[in-house]
Coordinates of C-alpha atoms in Angstrom, one line a residue:
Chain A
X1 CA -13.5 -5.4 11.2
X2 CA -11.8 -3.5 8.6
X3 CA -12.8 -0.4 9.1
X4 CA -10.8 3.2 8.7
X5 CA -13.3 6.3 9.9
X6 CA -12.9 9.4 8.1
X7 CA -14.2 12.8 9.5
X8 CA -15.6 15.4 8.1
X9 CA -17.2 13.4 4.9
X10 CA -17.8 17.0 3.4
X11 CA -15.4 20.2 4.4
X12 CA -16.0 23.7 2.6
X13 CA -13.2 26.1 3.6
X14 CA -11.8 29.6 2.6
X15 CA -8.0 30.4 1.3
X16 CA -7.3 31.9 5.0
X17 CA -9.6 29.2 7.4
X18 CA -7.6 26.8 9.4
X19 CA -9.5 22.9 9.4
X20 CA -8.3 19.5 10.0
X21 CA -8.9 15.3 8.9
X22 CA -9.3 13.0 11.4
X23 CA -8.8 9.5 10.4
X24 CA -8.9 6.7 12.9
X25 CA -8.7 3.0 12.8
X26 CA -8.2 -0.3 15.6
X27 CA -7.5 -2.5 13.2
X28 CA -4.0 -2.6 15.4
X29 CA -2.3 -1.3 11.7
X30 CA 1.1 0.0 12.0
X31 CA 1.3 2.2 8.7
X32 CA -1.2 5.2 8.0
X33 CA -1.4 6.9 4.8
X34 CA -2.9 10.2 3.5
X35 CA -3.9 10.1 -0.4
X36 CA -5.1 13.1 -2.7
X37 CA -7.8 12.1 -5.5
X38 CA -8.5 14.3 -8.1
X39 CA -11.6 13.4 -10.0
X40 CA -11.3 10.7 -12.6
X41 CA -7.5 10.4 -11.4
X42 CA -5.9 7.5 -9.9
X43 CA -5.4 8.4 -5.5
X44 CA -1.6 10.6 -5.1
X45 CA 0.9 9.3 -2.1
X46 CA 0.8 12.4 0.0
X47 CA 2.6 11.1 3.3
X48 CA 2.9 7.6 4.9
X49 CA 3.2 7.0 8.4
X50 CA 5.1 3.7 10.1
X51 CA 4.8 3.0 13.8
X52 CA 3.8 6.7 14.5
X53 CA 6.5 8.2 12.4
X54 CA 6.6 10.2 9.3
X55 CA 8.6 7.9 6.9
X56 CA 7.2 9.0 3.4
X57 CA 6.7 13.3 2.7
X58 CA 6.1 13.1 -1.2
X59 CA 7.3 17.0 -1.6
X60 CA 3.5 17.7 0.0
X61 CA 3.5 21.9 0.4
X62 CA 3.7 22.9 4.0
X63 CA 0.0 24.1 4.5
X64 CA -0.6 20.1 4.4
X65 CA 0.8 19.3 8.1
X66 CA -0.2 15.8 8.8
X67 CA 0.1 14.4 12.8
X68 CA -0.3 10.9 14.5
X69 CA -1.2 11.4 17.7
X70 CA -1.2 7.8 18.1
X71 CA -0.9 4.2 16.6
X72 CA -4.9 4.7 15.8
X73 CA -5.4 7.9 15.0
X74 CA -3.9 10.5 11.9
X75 CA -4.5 13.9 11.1
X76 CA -4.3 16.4 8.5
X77 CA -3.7 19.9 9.6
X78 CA -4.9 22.5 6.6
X79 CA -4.0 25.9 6.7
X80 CA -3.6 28.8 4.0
X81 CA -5.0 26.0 1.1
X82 CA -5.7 26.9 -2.8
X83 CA -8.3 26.3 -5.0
X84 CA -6.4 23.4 -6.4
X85 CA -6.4 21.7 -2.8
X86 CA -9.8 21.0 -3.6
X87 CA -10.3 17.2 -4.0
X88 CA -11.2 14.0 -2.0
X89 CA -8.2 13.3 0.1
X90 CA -8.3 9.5 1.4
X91 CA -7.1 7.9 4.5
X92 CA -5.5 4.1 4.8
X93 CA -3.9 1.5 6.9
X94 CA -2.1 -1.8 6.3
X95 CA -0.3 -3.9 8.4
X96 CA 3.2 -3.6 7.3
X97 CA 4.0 -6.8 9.0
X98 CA 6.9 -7.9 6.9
X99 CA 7.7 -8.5 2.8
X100 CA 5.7 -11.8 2.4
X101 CA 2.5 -10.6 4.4
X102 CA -0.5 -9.1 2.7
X103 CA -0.4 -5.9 4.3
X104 CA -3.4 -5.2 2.8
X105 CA -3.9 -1.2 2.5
X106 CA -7.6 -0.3 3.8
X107 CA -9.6 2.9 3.1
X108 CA -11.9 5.4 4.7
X109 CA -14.3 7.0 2.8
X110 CA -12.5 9.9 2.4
X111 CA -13.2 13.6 2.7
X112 CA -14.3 15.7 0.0
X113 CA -12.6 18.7 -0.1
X114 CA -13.8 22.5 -1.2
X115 CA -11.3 25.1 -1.1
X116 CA -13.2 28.7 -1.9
Chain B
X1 CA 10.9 2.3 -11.5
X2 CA 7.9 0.1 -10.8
X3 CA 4.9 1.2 -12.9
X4 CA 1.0 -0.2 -13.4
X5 CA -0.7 0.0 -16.6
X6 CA -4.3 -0.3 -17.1
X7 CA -4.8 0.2 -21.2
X8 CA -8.7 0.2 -21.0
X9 CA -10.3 3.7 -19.9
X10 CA -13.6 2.5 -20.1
X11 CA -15.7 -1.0 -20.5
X12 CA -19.4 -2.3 -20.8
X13 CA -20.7 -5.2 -19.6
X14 CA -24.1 -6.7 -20.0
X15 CA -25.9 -7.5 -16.5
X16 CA -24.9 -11.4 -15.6
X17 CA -21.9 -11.9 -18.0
X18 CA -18.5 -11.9 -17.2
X19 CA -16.3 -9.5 -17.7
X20 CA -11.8 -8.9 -17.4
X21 CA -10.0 -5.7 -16.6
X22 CA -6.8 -5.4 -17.6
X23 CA -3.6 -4.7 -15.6
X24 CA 0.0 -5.2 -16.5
X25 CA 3.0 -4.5 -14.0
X26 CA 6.5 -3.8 -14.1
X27 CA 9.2 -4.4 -11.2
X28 CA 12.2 -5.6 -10.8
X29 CA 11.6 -6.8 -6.8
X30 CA 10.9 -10.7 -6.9
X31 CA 8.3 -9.9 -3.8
X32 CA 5.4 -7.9 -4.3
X33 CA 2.1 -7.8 -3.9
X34 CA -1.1 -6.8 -6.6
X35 CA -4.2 -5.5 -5.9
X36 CA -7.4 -4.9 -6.8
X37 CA -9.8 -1.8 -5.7
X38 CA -13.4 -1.1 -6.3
X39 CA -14.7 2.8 -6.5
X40 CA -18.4 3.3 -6.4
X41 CA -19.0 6.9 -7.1
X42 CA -19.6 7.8 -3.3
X43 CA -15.4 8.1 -3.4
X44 CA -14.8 4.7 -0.6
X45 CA -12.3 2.6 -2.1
X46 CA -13.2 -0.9 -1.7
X47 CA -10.4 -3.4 -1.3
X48 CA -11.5 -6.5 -3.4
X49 CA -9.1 -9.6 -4.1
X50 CA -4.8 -9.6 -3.4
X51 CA -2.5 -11.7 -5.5
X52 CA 0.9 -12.3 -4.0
X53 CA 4.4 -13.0 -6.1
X54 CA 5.0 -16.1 -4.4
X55 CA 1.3 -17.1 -5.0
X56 CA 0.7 -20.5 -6.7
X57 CA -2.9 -19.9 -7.2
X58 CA -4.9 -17.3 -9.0
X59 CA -6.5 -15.3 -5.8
X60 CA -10.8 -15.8 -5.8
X61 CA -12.6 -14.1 -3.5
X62 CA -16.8 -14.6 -4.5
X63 CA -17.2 -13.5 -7.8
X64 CA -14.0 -11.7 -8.3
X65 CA -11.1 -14.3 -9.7
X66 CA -7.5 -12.5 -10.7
X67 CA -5.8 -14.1 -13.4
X68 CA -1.8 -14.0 -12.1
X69 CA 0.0 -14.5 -15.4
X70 CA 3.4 -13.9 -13.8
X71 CA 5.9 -14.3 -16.6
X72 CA 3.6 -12.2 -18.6
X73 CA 3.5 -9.6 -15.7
X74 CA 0.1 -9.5 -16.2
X75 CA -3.0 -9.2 -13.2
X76 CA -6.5 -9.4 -14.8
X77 CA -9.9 -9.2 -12.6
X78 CA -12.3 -11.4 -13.7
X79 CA -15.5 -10.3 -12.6
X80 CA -18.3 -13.1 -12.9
X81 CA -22.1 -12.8 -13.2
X82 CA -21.8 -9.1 -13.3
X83 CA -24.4 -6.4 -11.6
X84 CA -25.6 -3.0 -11.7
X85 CA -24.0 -2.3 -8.5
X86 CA -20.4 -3.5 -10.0
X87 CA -20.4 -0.3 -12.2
X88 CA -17.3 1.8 -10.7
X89 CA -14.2 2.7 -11.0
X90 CA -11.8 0.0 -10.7
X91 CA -7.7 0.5 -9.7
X92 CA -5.2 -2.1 -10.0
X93 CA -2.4 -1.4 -7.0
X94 CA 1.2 -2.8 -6.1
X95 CA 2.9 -2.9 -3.0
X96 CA 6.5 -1.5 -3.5
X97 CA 9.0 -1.6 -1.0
X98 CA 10.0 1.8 -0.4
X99 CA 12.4 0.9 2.9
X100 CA 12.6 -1.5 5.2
X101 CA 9.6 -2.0 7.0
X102 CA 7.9 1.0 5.0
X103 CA 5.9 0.2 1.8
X104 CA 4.1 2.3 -0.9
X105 CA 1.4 1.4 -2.9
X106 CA 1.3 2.6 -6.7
X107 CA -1.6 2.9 -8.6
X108 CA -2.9 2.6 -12.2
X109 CA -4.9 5.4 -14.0
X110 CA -8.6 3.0 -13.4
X111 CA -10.7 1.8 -15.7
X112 CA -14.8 3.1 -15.3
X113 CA -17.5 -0.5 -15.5
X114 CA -20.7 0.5 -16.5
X115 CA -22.9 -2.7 -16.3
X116 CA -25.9 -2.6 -18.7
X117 CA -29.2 -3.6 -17.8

């Protein structure tokens, strides 16, 4: 099973509304990702998780506040977001079992993202 | 800096031919790891076929065959018998070591199959 759940597939949301992602996966992956996809645009490194701790923050603004509650599950926390926000932000896990591993990064099917 | 390249924006393909996406790296890290991703316009991105440095075989995984051309830094997807559900996006991906125990995955700008029927 390689499967990463994504929740909500579809979220509209005003500049002032507070929302959150839900991602969650039992593949037993160590590393959790969030990504930011504008359209036609290749997916943007917004923060990676290892063993439940934040180790990558690509300069993300602070009304992104991601969270991993656990080894399974990662959250996006949205709050105060712009018209720009708007996009489909992807989830993904991987292994990160060592250098000569696959560590093969698997996707949810993201959430598509309206900021109003 | 490590960097992916994918030259062709877009590419036709005639239903049941074959057809090659282009991808060419850059790193300096003797380990790595290439991908391949798949992304149907519903927005899921499909993990396809991995190639690793140390790999002495071109990966194949069903009809998807990447030709590893390692001195050439080069990481083509062959994509045999093509069909209308193959038209998508398609993203070539490295796995760069960012620390240790911590990697990052960078991504070329995609190239859009549209199969014809």
């Amino acid at each position: 099973d390689t499967e990463v759940t994504q929740t909500p597939k579809h979220l509209v949301m005003g500049m002032t509304n507070k929302k959150s992602l839900k991602c969650e996966q039992h593949m037993g992956h160590r590393a959790m990702y969030w990504y930011k996809q504008k359209a036609k645009k290749p997916p943007e490194l917004m923060f990676v998780y290892s063993y439940e701790k934040l180790s990558i923050n690509e300069s993300v603004p602070s009304r992104f506040s991601p969270e991993c509650p656990n080894s399974s599950l990662l959250n996006l926390h949205l709050h105060a977001l712009q018209p720009e926000d708007s996009a489909l932000y992807l989830c993904a896990s991987s292994q990160d079992s060592g250098a000569v591993a696959k560590n093969i990064q698997y996707f949810g099917a993201g959430t598509r993202l309206s900021v109003l | 800096a490590q960097k992916i390249t994918q030259t062709q924006p877009g590419m036709f393909v005639q239903e049941k031919e074959a057809v090659t996406l282009d991808c060419t790296y850059d790193t300096s890290d003797p380990s790595y790891g290439l991908f391949w991703y798949k992304q149907p316009s519903s927005g899921e991105m499909i993990f396809l076929i991995y190639q690793g440095s140390y790999d002495q075989q071109n990966a194949t995984e069903g009809r998807y065959s990447l030709n590893f051309q390692k001195a050439r830094k080069s990481a083509n997807l062959v994509i045999s018998a093509s069909q209308l559900g193959d038209s998508a996006m398609y993203f070539c991906a490295m796995r760069e070591d960012y620390t240790s125990g911590t990697y990052k995955y960078i991504f070329g700008t995609g190239t859009r199959l549209k199969v014809l029927a």
